[in-house]
Structures are given as structure tokens and as C-alpha cells.
Amino acid sequence: MDKKIAIVTGGNSGLGYATAKKFCDNGIKTYVVGRTRERTENACAEIGEHAVPVIFDLTHLEQIPAMVNEIFKKEGHIDILVNNAGINMKKDFVDVTDADFEEVIRTNMFSVFSISREVVKKMKETGGGSIINISSMAAQYGLPKVIAYSASKTAIEGMTRAMAVELAPFGIRVNCIAPGFIKTKMTAKALDSDPERKNKVYSRTPMGKMGLPEDIADAAYFYALDEAKFVTGTVLPVDGGNSIGF
Ligand code: NDP
């Protein structure tokens, strides 16, 4: 088989960008899925020759099979899938509408199921692969005002285990990364405007700092590689100890 082929959803910014860059820097041809044409094309241009933009809205579940088929037809194999695209919505519990709840679940959970199903069909044909899901501290402990997000990320960890056991006989490994508080433009802005929350994040993180998107990329790269060939069904907190902090 020639070079490895990866799909990274939400690869145009934040953790997904760092992951796509890590893969491409190490010779993995990476299809970067994002909704926004400009952001996705610019990200791929910055990352370099191994990055290929795919302008696609993952909430259009019915179009996912065609998108995956197109990549498979071109490459003949898909070896790695990183389910990273996600949205959050911070609202008081009673203000969350059914439509709000559905939007988050559709993006963070239904699309992960649909794209994984389609990629697994291809991985079964070619003898295996690695799927990497991204959950959150919201699946490790209770966070206020993010009910739909917490539901979706907790589901992701259960799906990881269910997929891992069913797909192991086909050479498909499924693992999950649970990022702690990672420095991105969005989180920096949110925490700078909320000193109390910022203090809480730092005080319960034994390492006393936020992580970097590259920390998540490094973990994803490990899971993607043959070095992790006996690792499946795991959830790896990459969080400076936040999930076990007192
Ligand atoms: P960003 O907001 O920086 O990026 C989200 C990405 O998802 C963008 O590339 C966006 O593309 C894409 N995306 C969102 N909706 C869709 C959709 N419907 N179809 C296709 N692409 C979509 O997020 P982060 O890097 O901060 O987070 C990435 C993942 O990590 C998420 O799953 C998040 O829940 C998780 N996470 C992040 C943490 C953090 O501290 N940052 C902590 C814990 C978990 P576009 O802009 O084109 O819409």
C-alpha cells in the first residue's frame, strides 16, 4: 500500500487543524473536512501538499456516503478517520430548545455515526484501519450549561467502546481522546472574559496550565499509527491531569 490516507473532520481550525498538520508533516495524505470553503482551503494551503480540502456540512447525513465513496474511489483505501468536528452551545438548561439540542446532537453524534459507518465499510474491504473520536471533559464530569454537548460527548465514549469490540475482528481499532482545556482562540476568549471559570480550570489542573492543540495532535498520531496496533476501545484524557485533579 502506498501512503496512508486520513480523513480529519473539522480540520480547518483548532485541534483538527493541528491533527491534520501533524499527519501531513509525517507524510499522511489528509482529507480535511470543513463547512467553510475559505477557511478549509486556506488551512490546507497552509498545511501543505498532503492536505486536501473537502467542503462539506456533516449535518447533511444523507450526503455522507457519496463523500466517502468519492475519496475511496480516488485513493483505493482510507486508513484513518478522526471524528473531530464539533460544536458547543452554552445556555441555561431550561432555555435549550429541542432544535438547539438536536443541532448539537446531529453535529457531534449522528454525523460521527454516519461517517464512521461509511468509512468502516471501506476499511473492512481493505483489511482495517484506525478511527479516533474526540470527546471532552464534559463526558468525564458534570459541567453546567452544556446539556446537549455533554450528552453528545458522553455518547461518543460509549460508541467508541461498542465500535471497538464489534470491529476488532476486522482489524479496525477505535479509540477516543478526551481533551482537557486546550488553548484555542475560542477558549482563550471565553476564559479571559470569565476570570472565575479561568481560575477554576487552572486550579483543578495539576499541571497548572492549558494544553495546546498539538498535544491532541500527538495523541491522535499515536492512535493512528501501527505503534498503537494493540490499543483499542480506550479513552485517553489529554488534560494535564484535569480529570483526576482535586
Ligand atoms: P473549533 O471550533 O476550532 O473547530 C470546529 C471544527 O468543526 C471547524 O473546523 C468547523 O468547520 C468544524 N465543523 C463544525 N460543524 C461542522 C459541520 N456541520 N460540518 C463540517 N464541519 C463542521 O473547535 P476545537 O478545535 O476547539 O474543537 C474540536 C473538537 O474538540 C470538538 O469536537 C470539540 O468538542 C472538542 N474539544 C475541544 C476542546 C477545546 O478546549 N478546544 C476541549 C474538549 C473537546 P467550519 O468552521 O468550516 O464550520
XYZ file of C-alpha atoms and ligand atoms in Angstrom:
294
model
C 0.000 0.000 0.000
C 1.316 3.481 -0.809
C 0.992 6.361 1.662
C -1.653 6.282 4.373
C -4.901 8.162 3.757
C -6.733 10.007 6.547
C -9.935 11.983 6.918
C -9.948 14.638 9.648
C -13.324 16.275 10.195
C -13.225 19.872 11.388
C -9.601 20.023 10.255
C -9.619 23.693 9.332
C -9.124 25.063 12.854
C -8.133 24.286 16.434
C -7.457 20.690 17.392
C -8.411 19.333 13.964
C -6.018 21.692 12.201
C -3.145 20.635 14.459
C -4.004 16.980 13.837
C -4.207 17.397 10.062
C -0.872 19.233 10.127
C 0.792 16.527 12.235
C -0.456 13.853 9.837
C 0.618 15.748 6.710
C 4.022 16.664 8.166
C 4.536 12.936 8.595
C 3.514 12.004 5.078
C -0.113 11.007 5.665
C -2.356 12.371 2.905
C -5.211 14.024 4.775
C -8.685 14.994 3.591
C -9.669 18.000 5.678
C -13.437 18.299 6.079
C -14.950 21.688 6.926
C -18.084 23.648 6.172
C -16.488 26.961 5.326
C -14.810 26.967 1.918
C -12.378 29.801 2.576
C -11.251 28.529 5.975
C -10.856 24.968 4.758
C -8.964 25.872 1.575
C -6.705 28.321 3.409
C -5.955 25.756 6.111
C -4.978 23.169 3.503
C -2.815 25.682 1.641
C -1.012 26.471 4.911
C -0.597 22.820 5.866
C 0.910 21.913 2.513
C 0.799 19.438 -0.315
C -0.611 16.428 1.571
C -3.761 18.297 2.704
C -6.891 18.115 0.539
C -9.905 20.312 1.318
C -13.390 18.783 1.402
C -16.114 21.400 1.705
C -18.911 19.523 3.383
C -21.546 20.033 6.059
C -21.597 16.880 8.153
C -25.169 17.514 9.313
C -26.262 16.514 5.788
C -26.136 12.882 6.798
C -27.680 11.617 3.576
C -24.731 13.004 1.561
C -22.036 11.356 3.670
C -21.924 8.039 1.729
C -21.206 9.868 -1.555
C -18.478 11.985 0.065
C -16.734 8.917 1.497
C -17.176 6.965 -1.765
C -15.515 9.750 -3.712
C -12.414 9.700 -1.509
C -12.282 5.899 -1.595
C -12.639 5.825 -5.392
C -9.690 8.199 -5.735
C -7.395 6.541 -3.205
C -8.422 2.877 -3.026
C -8.166 2.906 0.780
C -8.999 5.022 3.827
C -6.759 4.146 6.766
C -7.547 6.749 9.423
C -10.666 8.673 10.401
C -10.550 11.409 13.044
C -14.046 12.429 14.150
C -13.112 15.863 15.455
C -15.736 18.295 14.086
C -17.951 19.553 16.848
C -19.999 22.448 18.116
C -20.846 23.622 21.598
C -23.751 25.655 22.889
C -23.705 27.275 26.325
C -27.205 28.007 27.625
C -29.189 27.586 30.824
C -30.796 24.146 30.910
C -34.374 25.471 30.637
C -33.538 27.755 27.704
C -32.285 24.953 25.451
C -34.908 24.328 22.767
C -35.488 20.972 21.115
C -33.989 22.444 17.957
C -30.852 23.559 19.858
C -30.486 20.112 21.371
C -30.954 18.426 18.008
C -28.427 20.657 16.258
C -25.667 19.748 18.698
C -26.513 16.045 18.719
C -26.742 15.937 14.927
C -23.330 17.557 14.510
C -21.430 15.894 17.355
C -23.003 12.448 17.362
C -25.204 11.493 14.385
C -22.562 12.610 11.889
C -19.883 10.640 13.771
C -22.042 7.533 13.457
C -22.801 8.081 9.760
C -19.280 8.852 8.577
C -17.821 6.064 10.723
C -20.296 3.555 9.254
C -19.358 4.540 5.711
C -15.610 4.535 6.387
C -15.849 1.183 8.191
C -17.412 -0.360 5.055
C -14.260 0.647 3.164
C -11.866 -0.362 5.948
C -13.453 -3.825 6.033
C -12.762 -4.172 2.288
C -9.110 -3.224 2.671
C -8.307 -5.069 5.892
C -8.516 -2.485 8.669
C -7.813 0.997 9.925
C -7.911 3.343 12.888
C -10.806 5.523 13.997
C -10.197 8.272 16.524
C -13.069 10.054 18.229
C -12.822 13.272 20.214
C -14.833 13.597 23.394
C -14.412 16.152 26.189
C -14.160 16.708 29.936
C -17.956 17.102 29.653
C -18.029 13.298 29.410
C -15.809 12.870 32.473
C -17.657 15.070 34.969
C -20.651 17.391 35.190
C -20.324 20.792 33.540
C -23.175 23.310 33.841
C -24.975 24.891 30.856
C -23.836 22.427 28.210
C -26.546 19.767 28.336
C -26.581 18.781 24.642
C -22.805 18.912 24.359
C -22.441 16.692 27.454
C -24.963 14.216 26.047
C -23.159 14.066 22.710
C -19.660 13.662 24.149
C -20.741 11.013 26.653
C -22.325 9.108 23.763
C -19.060 9.323 21.829
C -17.233 7.445 24.580
C -19.881 4.685 24.635
C -19.836 4.460 20.839
C -16.048 4.139 20.941
C -16.281 1.041 23.127
C -19.184 -0.504 21.192
C -17.428 0.023 17.852
C -14.101 -1.235 19.201
C -15.463 -4.628 20.240
C -17.530 -5.156 17.105
C -14.860 -4.032 14.674
C -11.755 -5.579 16.261
C -12.132 -8.820 14.261
C -11.847 -6.744 11.077
C -8.565 -5.076 12.058
C -10.297 -1.796 12.829
C -9.221 -0.069 16.038
C -11.435 2.594 17.608
C -10.145 4.935 20.307
C -11.095 8.243 21.809
C -9.219 11.298 23.060
C -10.785 13.330 25.873
C -9.147 16.757 25.653
C -8.964 18.865 28.771
C -8.852 22.627 28.490
C -6.932 23.375 25.329
C -5.764 26.801 24.284
C -7.576 27.803 21.103
C -8.759 31.243 20.049
C -12.245 30.349 21.238
C -11.343 29.018 24.679
C -8.840 31.819 25.339
C -11.515 34.407 24.607
C -14.155 32.605 26.671
C -11.901 32.203 29.708
C -10.410 35.699 29.538
C -13.932 37.094 29.825
C -14.746 34.830 32.793
C -11.943 35.039 35.390
C -13.798 32.826 37.871
C -14.055 29.962 35.386
C -10.462 30.505 34.302
C -9.307 30.228 37.897
C -11.285 27.026 38.347
C -9.767 25.483 35.215
C -6.230 26.251 36.340
C -6.767 25.318 39.988
C -8.105 21.846 39.245
C -5.485 21.066 36.598
C -2.448 19.569 38.379
C -0.120 20.760 35.610
C -1.410 24.299 36.199
C -1.794 25.260 32.560
C -3.912 24.704 29.478
C -2.925 22.275 26.761
C -2.072 23.077 23.179
C -3.817 21.754 20.050
C -0.529 19.986 19.253
C -0.932 17.888 22.423
C -4.123 16.431 20.960
C -2.480 16.007 17.545
C 0.351 13.991 19.121
C -2.133 11.641 20.807
C -4.119 11.245 17.574
C -0.921 10.473 15.672
C -0.060 7.715 18.175
C -3.510 6.155 17.843
C -3.285 6.372 14.051
C -0.003 4.508 13.820
C 0.959 0.846 13.947
C 2.727 1.616 17.253
C -0.807 1.514 18.734
C -1.657 -1.773 16.994
C -2.753 -3.482 20.263
C -4.737 -0.490 21.525
C -8.484 -0.303 21.017
C -11.568 0.846 22.914
C -9.635 3.298 25.072
C -10.430 6.841 26.155
C -7.261 8.855 26.707
C -7.581 12.069 28.695
C -5.074 14.608 27.371
C -5.738 17.136 30.056
C -2.752 17.884 32.294
C -4.464 15.769 34.955
C -7.678 17.834 34.934
C -9.954 14.776 35.042
C -8.268 13.454 38.204
C -7.494 16.851 39.761
C -8.735 17.688 43.227
P -13.227 24.709 16.508
O -14.466 25.444 16.775
O -11.932 25.426 16.409
O -13.392 23.856 15.170
C -14.533 23.104 14.923
C -14.367 22.498 13.561
O -15.508 21.710 13.284
C -14.254 23.540 12.465
O -13.286 23.071 11.532
C -15.632 23.501 11.819
O -15.615 23.812 10.447
C -15.999 22.047 12.008
N -17.436 21.831 11.949
C -18.381 22.215 12.845
N -19.587 21.841 12.415
C -19.407 21.198 11.235
C -20.266 20.590 10.305
N -21.602 20.579 10.480
N -19.738 20.052 9.183
C -18.411 20.074 8.981
N -17.547 20.631 9.826
C -18.037 21.197 10.940
O -13.177 23.546 17.622
P -11.992 22.974 18.533
O -10.770 22.741 17.775
O -11.949 23.756 19.777
O -12.647 21.553 18.906
C -12.503 20.420 18.087
C -13.126 19.221 18.776
O -12.516 19.040 20.047
C -14.621 19.371 19.034
O -15.246 18.117 18.866
C -14.687 19.803 20.486
O -15.877 19.426 21.081
C -13.504 19.037 21.057
N -12.957 19.637 22.276
C -12.306 20.857 22.269
C -11.762 21.383 23.429
C -11.018 22.681 23.467
O -10.539 23.042 24.552
N -10.881 23.403 22.379
C -11.901 20.663 24.697
C -12.601 19.420 24.582
C -13.081 18.938 23.418
P -16.237 25.228 9.899
O -15.535 26.274 10.692
O -15.928 25.248 8.470
O -17.688 25.154 10.211
